[in-house]
mmCIF file of C-alpha atoms in Angstrom:
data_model
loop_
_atom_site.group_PDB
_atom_site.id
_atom_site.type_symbol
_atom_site.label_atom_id
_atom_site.label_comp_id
_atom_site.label_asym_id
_atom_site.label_seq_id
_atom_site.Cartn_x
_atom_site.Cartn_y
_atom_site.Cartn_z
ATOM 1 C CA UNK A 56 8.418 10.468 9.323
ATOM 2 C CA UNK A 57 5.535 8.999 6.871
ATOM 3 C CA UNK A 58 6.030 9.557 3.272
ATOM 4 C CA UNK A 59 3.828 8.893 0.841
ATOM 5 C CA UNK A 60 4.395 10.588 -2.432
ATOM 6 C CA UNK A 61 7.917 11.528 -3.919
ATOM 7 C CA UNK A 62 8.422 15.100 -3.975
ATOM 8 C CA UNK A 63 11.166 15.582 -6.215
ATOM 9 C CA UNK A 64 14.627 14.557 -7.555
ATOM 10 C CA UNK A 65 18.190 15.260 -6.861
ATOM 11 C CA UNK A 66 19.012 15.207 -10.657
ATOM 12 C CA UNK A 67 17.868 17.872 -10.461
ATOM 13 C CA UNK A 68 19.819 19.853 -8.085
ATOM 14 C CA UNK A 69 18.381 20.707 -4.350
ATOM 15 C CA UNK A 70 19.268 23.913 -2.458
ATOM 16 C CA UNK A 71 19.436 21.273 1.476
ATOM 17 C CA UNK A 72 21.577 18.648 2.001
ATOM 18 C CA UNK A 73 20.716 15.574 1.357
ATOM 19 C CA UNK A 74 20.860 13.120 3.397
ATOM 20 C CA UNK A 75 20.775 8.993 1.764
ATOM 21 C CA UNK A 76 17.992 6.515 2.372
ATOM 22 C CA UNK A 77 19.961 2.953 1.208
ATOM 23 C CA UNK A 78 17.797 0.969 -0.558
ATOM 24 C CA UNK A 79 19.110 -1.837 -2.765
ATOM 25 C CA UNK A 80 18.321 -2.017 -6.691
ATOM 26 C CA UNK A 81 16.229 -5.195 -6.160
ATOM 27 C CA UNK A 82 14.243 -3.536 -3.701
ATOM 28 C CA UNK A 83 13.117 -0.734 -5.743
ATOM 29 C CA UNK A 84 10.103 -2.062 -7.346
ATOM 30 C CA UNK A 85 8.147 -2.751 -3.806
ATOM 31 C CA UNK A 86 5.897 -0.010 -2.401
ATOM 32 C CA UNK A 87 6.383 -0.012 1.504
ATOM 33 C CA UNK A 88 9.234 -0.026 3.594
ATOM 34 C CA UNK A 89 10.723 1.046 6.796
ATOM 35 C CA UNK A 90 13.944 2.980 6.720
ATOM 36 C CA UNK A 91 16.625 4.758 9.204
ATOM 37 C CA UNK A 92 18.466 7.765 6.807
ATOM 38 C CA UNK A 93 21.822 8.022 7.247
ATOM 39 C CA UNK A 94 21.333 10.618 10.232
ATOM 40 C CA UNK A 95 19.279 7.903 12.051
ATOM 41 C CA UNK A 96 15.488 9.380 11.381
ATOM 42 C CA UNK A 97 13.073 7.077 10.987
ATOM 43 C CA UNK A 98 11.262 7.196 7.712
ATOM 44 C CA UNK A 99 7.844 5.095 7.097
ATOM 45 C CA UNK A 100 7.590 5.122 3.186
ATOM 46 C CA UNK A 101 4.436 3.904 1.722
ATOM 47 C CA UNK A 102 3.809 4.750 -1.944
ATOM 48 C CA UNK A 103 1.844 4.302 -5.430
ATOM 49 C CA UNK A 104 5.038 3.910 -7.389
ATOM 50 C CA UNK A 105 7.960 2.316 -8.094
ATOM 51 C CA UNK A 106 11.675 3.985 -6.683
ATOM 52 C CA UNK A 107 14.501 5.723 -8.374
ATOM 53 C CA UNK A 108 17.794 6.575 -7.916
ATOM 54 C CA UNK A 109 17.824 10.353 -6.356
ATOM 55 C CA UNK A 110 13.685 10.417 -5.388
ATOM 56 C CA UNK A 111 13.265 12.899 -2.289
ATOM 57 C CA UNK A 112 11.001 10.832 -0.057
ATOM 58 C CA UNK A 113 10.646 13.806 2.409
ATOM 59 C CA UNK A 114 12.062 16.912 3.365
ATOM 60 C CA UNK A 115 12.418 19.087 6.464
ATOM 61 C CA UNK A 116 13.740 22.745 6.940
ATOM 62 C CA UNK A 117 17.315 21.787 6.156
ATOM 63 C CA UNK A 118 17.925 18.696 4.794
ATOM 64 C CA UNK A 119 16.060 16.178 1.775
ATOM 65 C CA UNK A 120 16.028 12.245 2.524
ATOM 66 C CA UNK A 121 17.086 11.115 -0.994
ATOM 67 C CA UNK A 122 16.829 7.256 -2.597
ATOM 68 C CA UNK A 123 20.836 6.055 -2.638
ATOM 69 C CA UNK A 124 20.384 2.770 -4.940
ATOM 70 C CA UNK A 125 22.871 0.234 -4.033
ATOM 71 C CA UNK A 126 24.155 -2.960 -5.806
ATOM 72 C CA UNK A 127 24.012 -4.455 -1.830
ATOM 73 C CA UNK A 128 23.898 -3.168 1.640
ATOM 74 C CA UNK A 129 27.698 -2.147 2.695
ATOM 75 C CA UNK A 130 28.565 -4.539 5.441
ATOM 76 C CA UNK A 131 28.551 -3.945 8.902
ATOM 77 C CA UNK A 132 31.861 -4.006 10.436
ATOM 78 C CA UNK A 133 32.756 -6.347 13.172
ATOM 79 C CA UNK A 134 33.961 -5.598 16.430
ATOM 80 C CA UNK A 135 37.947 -6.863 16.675
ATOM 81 C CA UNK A 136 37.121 -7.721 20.462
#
């Protein structure tokens, strides 16, 4: 899914569910990136401006992909085998 303009916030309360796009803090200031949302769609984000905290990046009949702002990625757990 290309986005290239930020359509909205969350502050501001949203009638879908939202689904998180994890970005870091020290990532927020760049302008293009390639993301998988939380429900594994693939989101091509190329914009004019810098990121915050609860920006809808795109939105589809049910759901809003949403900046989540994180300190650091969460890490991925390892296999015990």
């Amino acid at each position: 899914m290309l986005c290239t303009e930020i359509l909205g916030t969350t502050h501001h309360g949203t009638y879908k569910k939202v689904i998180d796009v994890l970005f870091e803090n020290k990532e927020l200031g760049d302008k293009n990136f390639m993301r998988i949302a939380r429900d594994g769609v693939e989101l091509d984000i190329r914009l004019d401006c810098e990121l915050q905290d609860g920006d809808i990046l795109a939105e589809n009949e049910f759901y809003v992909y949403a900046v989540k702002a994180v300190e650091k990625f969460p890490e991925k757990k390892k296999s015990s085998f």
